[in-house]
Structures are given as C-alpha cells and as structure tokens.
C-alpha cells in the first residue's frame, strides 16, 4: 500500500455516478478486485477524513497503462467536492487497501451479484476471473435506470447478465434477489460473489448457506482510517474454530469477507442499542436510567 | 546561539523520546499497518491502545461519525486483553524501535493495578499511561478522571507497584483539572497526558437515531484543539516541573507548537493519523524548522513560553523574536 | 394527523416562544443593529447580553480568534451595568416584540440577587437567565456552574425572589452536570439553558502570544455542537419535565433538530448569527419543513425522541418514519 | 445595510493585491468612504466568519453603475479562497457597514495618509472630497513597490502625492510619516485622514494632536460579526464629556474614528496582559499563580 498524489486523467458523469480516472501506476500495479482506495478531501474543509472507494478498474497495459478508475454516488460533502474538481488536478490517494476477493482454485462457474455501485469491484473481479478461465454470470440491481452501473460493460463481461431495477425502468422490475436463484441454477454457479447494501449481502449469505455455496461479499462499514489503525470499522466475524466471534476490521481483514462467518443480526443490529454503563468497558452515558 | 543545530530529543524527566511527536492511544494499530506508507520508527513514540484485564469486544457499529472539524467515535474500548496484548501485540510495537507507552484501562482500581502488575518486567515498555476516562463502576460509570479521589486512587496504586513510569491521562472536562493533575503527580505519577477526548453525541435527523450505535461517544480532532491548549496551559502553570504531554487536535507542527508554548513537554497525534499517517513526522520536522527559525536548540526551549502577564525578563534566553 | 398544519410555538411550561429558535446571550446587540438585514421580530426570542450590577468595560482586544469550526472569544463580560441596561438597552430589545430573556451575571450570590431584584416589575422581560459561567470569587474564580453548591445557591436565591421565571445556564464541562441541573431545578429554576461555551486557548506561534489578549477565552460554534447535544441528552433523560434550552453550534435547522431530539424544548443560536443573521429564521423554517415531512405538528413532538435503547412502543404517537 | 448575493464582475491581481469588482447596486448606492463590507466564505470550510474589507470604489453612474470594488492582500485561508474564485461566481455580501469618514464642512485642504491597502478607503474618500471642492494631497506608503496601492490612480486623485516605500523600490525610501510634516506644511493641510496599520494611525494621532489638526482614522480591529452584535471589535474611546472611556465597537461607532479620542496605549497594549481572576467580571484563568 502506498500514498501518492495522482493526477486526474478524466472526471465525468456515468449515469447517476461520477467516474474519476487517475494516473496511479503503483497502485494499479498491485490492485486486486475487492480492494479500495482512500481519497483525501482538501485542506481547509471542515471534514478531514479520507473517503473510501472501491477500485473499479485498473489498466496495466496499453495506452492507459497505470490508470485507475473509481465511481461514486455524489451524496455528501466529500463526494460533492470530488464530483466538481476537474481533470489534471491532483488527488492524494492511499491504496490499494484491504483484502480483495479470493479467486476460486477449482471451481469455475461464478455468479456475481451486485446492487448500485457494488458492481464496481465486481466488474473488476469479472475481468480477473475471465482471465483465469472462469465462467462469469452477473445479476446487477439498481433503484432505476440511472443507477444501473455501466450496463454495456456488464454485458461485455458476463456470459449472461440480468439487470433488475426497482422501478422497472430498465431490465426486469424487482429486486436483484428475485433473479438470483434462477440464475444460479441456469449458470450452474459454484461460487457467489456479492457487493452492495448490507441487506443484499445478508440475503446472499442466506441464499448461499441454503445452497451450501461458497461465497464472498464486499463489506462497507464506516471507516475513520481505512488503514487498520482505529477499530471503527468492526464487523462481528466468527472465529475459525467456530468458538465465538471477534470484531474484526473490515478495512484490513476485509472488505472481501466470508458471509457465512459474519454475525449478520449482530452487525446490522435492530434498534440502536444504548450501551449500559459500562458498555463493554467504556463509559458511554452516565445517567442512563435503570 | 546561531549556528547550533537544533535537536528534537525530549527528556520527560528520564523517559526519552527521539522527537516530541508521539502517536496517541488508539490511533496506531499494531505497528504493522503502516508498512509502505511511513516509517513509524521515526515517530517520537507510541501509546498502545488501552488494554484491560480481560478481552473486550467493543460496541456495535457504527462507531464513528464526522462532526465539524471533529471525529466522534467510540470503540467501547475494544482490546484483546492484557494477556494476548503482551503475547502478540506488544512485540510488534516494540519492534518499531521507538518508546512504547502501554495504555492501561479498567473499571476498578483493582483492574488498573492488576494490568499494571502484568506489564512489569516486560521487554519494550517505556512507560504506562493510565486511561482515566474509563468508567469507575463504584461511581456509576463516571470517568475516574472526573474527580480527584478516584483519579488519585488509581494513579497512586499504579505508581506504588510500577517500576515503569506512570503517566496519568486526564480530560479537560472537569473544573478540578488542575487540582487533579497536581494530586496525581503527588500520588506518584511521573507525568500527565492531557487531554483525552470530550463526550459528544450526534443524531441522524432522518432516522432519529444516534449516529453512533452506542449513543454517545468521544469527540476528537481539530475541533477540540483550543480546549486542549487551555487545559495544558492551566496545568503547566500549576505544576511546571511535571512532564506534560499535550494531546488534542494536533494536525500540523503549528498545533503542536501551540501545545508546547502552552506548557507541554511533548505531544501526541491521534485523529490526524487517519487522514495523514505521516503526521507525526511532519509535525516533528515542522518543529525542527521552527526551532531553527527562532534560533532555539530544543523543543524544551518552547515549553511554557507563551507570553502572558508581566513581561518576561530572562536575559540570555532566546526570545520569541529569535534572540 | 396528515393535513394538520404544524405550528412552531413552544411552551416552556408557561414561557411561550413563537418559534423554538432564539438568539443566545451576547450575540444580538441592542435590537437595532439588524435593521435592513432581517426582521428579528420573527425570531423565537432573544437573550440579552449578560448584565452585571456595575458597568464592566471588558478586556483588551484582540477579543476573538477563529479555530477549526469554532470561534474563540472573550469580551470580559463587557456590559453597561443593570441601570443603564434597564434605561437604554431593554426598551430597544422589548420593542422587537419577541420574548426577551435577561441574562444576569455576577461574581457573588449577592450580585446575582441584586441584579435580579432590579429586573422585577420591568416591562418587557419574559424570563431571567442566570449566566453561571461567571466566576465565583469565593472559590477563586471558578465558574458557579462547575459545582453543585454554588450553582444551587445562586439559582435558589434568584428563584426565591424573582417573579420572573429563572433559567439556569450551565456548561457541559463538569462531570456533575446532571446533578447540578437537577439540583438547580429543585432549587426553583424554571428551566435550564445548556450548554455555555467551553474554555479554550489559541496561541500565535509567530509571536508566542495568546491570540486573545486575555489569554484564554471561550470556544463556541459548530465545533462544540456534539458536546452540546450530549449534554442536552444526558440532562433531558434525567429531568424530562424541566424546560431545557439547547445551545451550542446551531447553524442550521438540522443542528437544532438534533438538540430537540436529544431532549431540548427550544434552542438558541449564538455564533452563527455573525455570519448569517438570518439563522434563527432559517432554523425555524427548516424545523417547520421537517415537521411537515415527518407528519408531526409541533416542535414538542421531537423532544427527546432520539431512538436509543429498547424499541419505543408508544402506539399512536407519530414515529420517526412519519406515522 | 443589506445582504445580497453579488455577481463577481471581475477578479484580478493589482500589484501585491487582489481586486474584486462586484455587481452590488444597493450597496454601491449607499456606500460612503470609510465603510466596509463583510464577505461570506463558502459553506463547508472550517472557518465560517465573514471577512471585512474596505469599500474601495463604487460606480453610481455610467456603464459600470452599481459596481463596487474591494482589494485585499491574500494572506490567510479566507483571502486565498477569494483570490481564487473567478468572475461570474456569486459572493454573499453584507454592506455598507460602519460609520464612514465625515467630510469637513468649512475646511478645504485635506491630507490623506495611508500605508498598504489603507489607501483603499482613502482613494474613495479623495473622490468624494474633490467632488465637494476640497483640495486633496496624499502620502502613500508601502513595504515595497508591489504593495504601493494603485499609484496611477493615486496620482490622478491627488493635488500632490508622495509615495514612500520601506525598501526604496518606488518613490521615496523610508516611512510615510517621514514625509507627512512637510506635506502638511506645503499643502496647508487643515484636516488629516489616515488608514493603515495601527502604528501609523497612532503616529498620525500624535502628529495631529501636536499641530492641533482635526483628523479621522479608519480603524481595523478583529471583528467576529462587523454588525455590532458581538463586542469583539472594541476600541477604548474617550467619552465626549472627557470623563473616562468606553470600549466602543469599531464596526458600528467606527471604523472612521477621531484619533484624539482613542486611548492608544490601552488599545495597542504592550505585552499581552493575562487577565487576573476576575478579569473585569469574567473568569479567564483559574490557576493563575499569585
Ligand atoms: C470499502 C468501501 C468502498 C466504498 N466504495 C464506494 C464506491 O465505489 N462508490 C461509492 O459511491 N461509494 C463507496 N463507498 C461509500 C463512500 O465511502 C461514501 O459514499 C463516501 O464516503 C461519502 O462521503 P461524503 O462526504 O460524500 O458523504 P457524507 O455522508 O457527508 O460523509 C460523512 C461521513 O460518513 C462516511 N460515509 C458516508 N457514507 C458511507 C458509506 N456508505 N460507507 C462508509 N462510510 C460512509 C464518510 O466517509 C464520511 O466520513 C465505499 C465505502 C467503503 C467502506
Ligand atoms: C474594517 C476593516 C477593513 C478591512 N479592509 C481590508 C481591505 O480592504 N483589504 C485587506 O486586504 N484587508 C482588509 N482588512 C483585513 C481583512 O479583513 C483581513 O485581511 C482578512 O479578514 C484576512 O482573512 P484571512 O482568512 O485571509 O486571514 P486569516 O489570518 O486566516 O484570518 C483569520 C481570522 O482573523 C481575522 N483577521 C485576520 N487579519 C485581520 C485584520 N487585519 N483585521 C481584522 N481581522 C483580521 C479574519 O477576519 C479571520 O477571522 C480589513 C479589516 C477590517 C476590520
Ligand atoms: C478511534 C480512536 C480510538 C481511541 N482509543 C483510545 C484508547 O483506547 N485509549 C485512550 O486513552 N484514548 C483513545 N483515544 C483518544 C486519543 O488517544 C486522544 O486522546 C484523542 O483522540 C484526542 O486527540 P486527537 O484530537 O489528536 O485525536 C482514541 C481516539 C480515537 C480517535
Ligand atoms: C461574542 C460572544 C459573546 C457572548 N456573550 C455571552 C454572554 O454575555 N453571556 C452568556 O451567557 N453567554 C455569552 N455567549 C455564549 C453564547 O450565549 C452561547 O452560549 C455560546 O456561544 C454557544 O453557542 P453558539 O455555539 O451557538 O455560539 C457569548 C458568545 C459569543 C460568541
Ligand atoms: S477504518 Fe480504521 S481500522 Fe478499519
Ligand atoms: S465585530 Fe461584532 S460588534 Fe463589532
């Protein structure tokens, strides 16, 4: 992992998303699908944490060698700023970060399930899987047509692709999980990868458990550092020996994680749980009644 | 004086730091994470995450939220417990090759004492830092640091048994701050770390939920820097001979220099690590440049030199204008 | 519920505000300054600058410095004294046509009492706010609000004699906050204003001088907002029936709504006035829009509704999802 | 005084200064020399106070009617931001603020003394004085040639002008006060106006007291609001009856003030004076030894 100042080669809209391509040869060289970068926001802003983004695409050869693309949904102050700065400006980037997706050794039929920008790391994964001679099928979901992630690219990459939008404005109307069972059957999926909102990942986890399919999911959790320093990105993860769990760091032990080991109910919680005193050893609220 | 090359070393009455810019507790990981980004061997030192007697899993996520120029967070003191810490974390920290302070936590005087006891004689520990923001169960979870008696009890008990120097980490949010710091030092604390983060809360108005799953959390980062400077100033005036480590919102050399001028002997960098893992290096280099500019020779020359009150007359010592 | 137009009025157990967004003490001038910029007659109310028995000239300049997302300031409590205030400032404030709280300060219980006495029966005062950040001379200048006994003494004495409702303005930086608030209310305070600014300091590293001529000062603005929310939350849980006015870093409606959800009945806007004198209007309008969106009918419907702990089951009351 | 969003008509360098011209008809209409504007810095910055600037020039007639120009020394985060935003962007401006310079009724020979951007309000004043048939002479000081404020403009406005730079890179080498006595004599100055660093203003005050010349100076003090709300901009000012002083607001009772009434030593201080407890009624430091 390194930190560099990268020139922005291009910055443009792509449907509902904004795409930025950086000149980042050292990061591109090492990047694997499922890894991410942390992008600094500029000095003098009232927020100062970096923003994490999936590495969507890297070019290691050809005219674009050494470039890296990421896409995002401009939703808050940080992404709004990123959507505005133009080409040729410099971004302070750390990457590649985290543990990427593992490639299956023996199995060959891979089903990639995503919603929204979750497709970003999975398209990258699809390239790598295909390069390793695997079969790739994709289920791509989104709220509406605008949010369907690079559909042409998807079609190019997948053996078969199902595009599902909630409002039916593109492809099938519904939820991506509606099409997953049939696709798994038809494609003879032997392993499943997923990225997107945690509800999707949980559903994929349940589906794979039912079918006894190995799977990996790309986890997003609030990250103060993305580097493994702060423990804010904890995900409750079963120990390998099955005895209990630990809160592991999504940024280091993930983001690509085994959904069968995630304690979904604990992670996703229900109602926010006010921590009694002592929470598990730290004061949170003093005068919590009762 | 001109011509003398300034040095960065700091002597905290026997605890020597190569530079005055350490990493604060809970902001460094295990020593291996920064590989490729920065050489932490060039930092002034590091405080480990707070370690308790038993492992603590920590609170649910989300554990962090951004606030104006601040970070609100709580991990619920997640840590593997002192045993695992000694076995698998400490060696990694020690390998970095800089002074390692081990932060000790607990919910009773006994727990602080037992953890401190287990640290004795272990290789690679330069000092112990008592995290007095921990909840005192006997007082319904109030931080030990919030009142004189419990703070002194913890620090006194730790100091009596510890061969390692003990730093008491206090927080600015008590009116008794100066008295507590003074009493801690009398009770045997080798030094004071000041200030821990402030209690804060942020609520998502869309969902009516606190942004932190645990409800409230701790506020750190540039937002609290002026509070830390004031706290350091107050304490340093009262007990100028006790080593004082300033912490709170240090991003750049200038922030650290403010703390030194206010009376700190050294500083810790916390939240700034997350956006800029090079921060402790840049802070140290910035201090060096500043010393050169001012014709001073060591960080200690800045200590408590903020100009307040009657004009200082200290003939011979370099003044703020450089001579 | 849909179809019912929300209203902005707030009833602080008898003290009625047209909107929940007042201006905080020390941030409004005399009522005439805003002419042409905004109609302060549409604000929820205003707290006067703190008034003492005798005129106070205040400290030397510079009196302000910017810090990350914060403002560090001190005026040294400059004010013309209660007599001139009543003669020439209060009439202007009263003319604005919104509830006027008069902030009372002093360095002894006696001073608070005497100023409060002089306010009785004067036209145009809706309530009195005790500025308990004032220094208690008997305790070497510690703020009255920092400990239970002095705070209660002031508030009790004021409440016993005052026909006007008394609000006790407390600050978050004491561990006893909840007990102090509770005790103030038992001692007769009609309500609590929370939180005053935090102590802070900033040093100019070029000159070695504090940026404020007075050395240290008070930190306000967005930086302290999370601290104010946590303080309001803690106090509101303990004494939910006592009117609580939240203050600290309110810039926009969302900041105010956080305070309301944490348990405030109304809010005050301080520092934000300086960059945006329309802020109290915009905050009120934003709250109105928010209430509409959520299908709620009054600011009181938000009070203390932050979702923590066991799921709330309050069948019938509109929930955060709007029904 | 009003608040408006003003379009930036032009934004350009002018020597060491940066000049911004705004479309601000309502403010221009009312503005007087010695008044200022408060310019908002953008959302999302970690500083949020407005920045005060002298109104340098307004056009009430002709092609540029309704425009207002201010100039500044890009020195900190706020001015750096202002120097970067380009034409056609909008600025949130409040103005005109404060009390401007008073014009002399009977006297006619006016000497205007400035250092650096202090010339900004004085050139505006010069226009107005000339329009009223007064004689205007100017002493303009600066650190170096770069910082000499619009010298051609100055020459156009003044009957005589002396330009003084500290490093002698333009005009006379020295301090502006070196030339003031002689200029006052030669021009038969009956009233003096000054703007610039407080050291200059104090020297002008002393000079005018000695010569019994009426004077007005444009005061700069740190201003949190510029509107009269906060009392941070206090200047110790003798009461009219001569009995003691009050700390008055430079933003409302000034910035144009009578130097004879300012308590210079008190205002400019010497060493920073730590306030004992109680300062004059407020806690500042608790454990101040002694
Ligand atoms: C491993 C990982 C990969 C990601 N990849 C992408 C991607 O490829 N494209 C994309 O659009 N988004 C991605 N996100 C989410 C992205 O980080 C947030 O959208 C972004 O941080 C929002 O910043 P903001 O300032 O615009 O929003 P704000 O809401 O103003 O941000 C406030 C704070 O919340 C954090 N935050 C907000 N939303 C999220 C979120 N969903 N996950 C984690 N932290 C969040 C921000 O980092 C910031 O600290 C990823 C998140 C993670 C953890
Ligand atoms: C009435 C008045 C008129 C002014 N007119 C001009 C002008 O025409 N041209 C010009 O270049 N400058 C002028 N100034 C000074 C100008 O306001 C500051 O240069 C500017 O605020 C600096 O902002 P910054 O963010 O770049 O600097 P920073 O140093 O980052 O500012 C930090 C804080 O200090 C305040 N500050 C910094 N310098 C000054 C100063 N000299 N006076 C008051 N507050 C200050 C800022 O407003 C801000 O709140 C004037 C000041 C006043 C009070
Ligand atoms: C994510 C995080 C975890 C922390 N964990 C600890 C801890 O375990 N023990 C402790 O004493 N302080 C802990 N702190 C507090 C810091 O050591 C420091 O006192 C505080 O953050 C203020 O400094 P800063 O503003 O430079 O971050 C933590 C801070 C952060 C941001
Ligand atoms: C310039 C200034 C002057 C103030 N004067 C007083 C005062 O006289 N009395 C008082 O109780 N609070 C005073 N305050 C504090 C505010 O009322 C408020 O408690 C504090 O600023 C926090 O709110 P804010 O973050 O919205 O500014 C003052 C604040 C500022 C910025
Ligand atoms: S985000 Fe800091 S440890 Fe994962
Ligand atoms: S700057 Fe606020 S009163 Fe003058």
XYZ file of C-alpha atoms in Angstrom, chain C residues 26-29 33-37 49 56-59 61-64 66-71 73-78 107 131 133-135 137 139-142 199 209-210 213-216 218 221-222 251-252 271 273-278 282, chain D residues 1-3 40 43 45-51 92 94-95 97 198 221-236 239 244-249 252 266-268 270-275 277-286:
120
model
C -24.148 38.082 23.770
C -24.971 37.616 20.101
C -27.739 40.097 19.399
C -26.555 43.601 20.180
C -28.253 46.565 14.567
C -30.064 44.147 12.302
C -32.305 46.738 10.662
C -32.356 46.121 6.941
C -30.941 42.620 7.229
C -26.080 40.147 26.851
C -17.962 46.361 33.080
C -15.574 47.713 30.477
C -14.389 44.318 29.394
C -10.990 43.003 28.458
C -8.553 43.390 22.301
C -7.942 41.187 20.462
C -11.064 39.514 21.735
C -11.596 36.881 19.104
C -11.022 31.642 14.691
C -10.288 27.985 15.398
C -11.293 24.934 13.343
C -15.078 25.241 13.014
C -15.052 27.315 16.153
C -14.839 30.830 17.475
C -13.675 34.839 22.157
C -13.947 36.770 25.318
C -15.366 40.201 25.922
C -14.689 40.089 29.634
C -18.431 40.410 30.114
C -18.483 43.969 28.823
C -19.202 37.321 40.961
C -25.103 33.093 33.458
C -20.163 30.683 33.810
C -19.407 33.787 35.816
C -16.513 33.480 38.255
C -14.880 34.948 43.743
C -13.857 29.913 45.049
C -11.005 31.722 43.362
C -12.885 32.468 40.196
C -14.201 29.015 39.351
C -12.760 27.157 27.885
C 1.353 35.420 22.340
C -2.143 34.168 23.025
C -5.303 39.453 24.746
C -6.940 37.997 27.829
C -5.034 34.747 27.458
C -7.770 32.154 27.455
C -14.457 30.649 25.316
C -19.619 27.471 17.179
C -20.091 24.248 15.214
C -26.077 26.901 12.344
C -28.910 25.193 10.500
C -22.050 32.387 16.888
C -25.611 34.983 13.948
C -22.339 36.610 12.974
C -22.014 35.006 9.571
C -25.730 34.669 8.972
C -28.045 36.995 10.887
C -30.999 35.221 9.290
C -33.885 29.751 8.682
C -27.257 47.947 5.260
C -28.337 44.955 3.249
C -27.295 41.438 2.436
C -19.022 35.343 3.434
C -20.035 26.574 3.121
C -14.975 25.442 5.123
C -13.623 25.040 8.599
C -13.788 28.778 9.130
C -17.129 30.469 8.868
C -16.848 34.110 9.888
C -17.211 36.707 7.188
C -14.182 38.752 6.153
C -22.670 36.691 -0.211
C -23.348 42.453 3.725
C -22.824 46.182 3.450
C -21.222 48.701 7.199
C -2.361 50.918 13.856
C -9.833 45.507 14.737
C -10.641 41.788 14.747
C -14.330 41.553 14.015
C -16.400 38.467 14.592
C -19.547 40.000 13.120
C -18.968 43.506 11.754
C -22.617 44.165 12.562
C -22.498 45.393 16.133
C -23.657 42.171 17.735
C -20.645 40.664 19.429
C -18.453 43.323 21.082
C -15.232 41.713 19.908
C -14.068 44.788 17.975
C -13.784 47.070 20.963
C -11.682 50.218 20.850
C -11.178 52.263 24.036
C -16.260 59.823 26.331
C -13.246 58.263 31.251
C -13.698 55.980 28.298
C -15.824 53.191 26.902
C -14.911 50.222 24.798
C -16.869 51.089 21.664
C -17.448 48.930 18.640
C -20.584 50.491 14.415
C -4.588 50.937 26.082
C -5.792 49.808 22.681
C -2.456 48.748 21.280
C 2.215 46.307 25.156
C 2.752 42.867 26.448
C -0.361 40.731 26.369
C -1.896 41.116 29.764
C -3.188 37.956 31.306
C -6.384 38.826 32.996
C -9.476 36.491 38.145
C -11.935 38.077 37.871
C -10.822 39.943 34.746
C -13.407 42.609 34.841
C -16.103 40.195 35.745
C -15.394 37.032 33.789
C -13.305 34.015 34.604
C -10.352 33.640 32.370
C -7.763 31.518 34.023
C -8.347 29.814 37.233
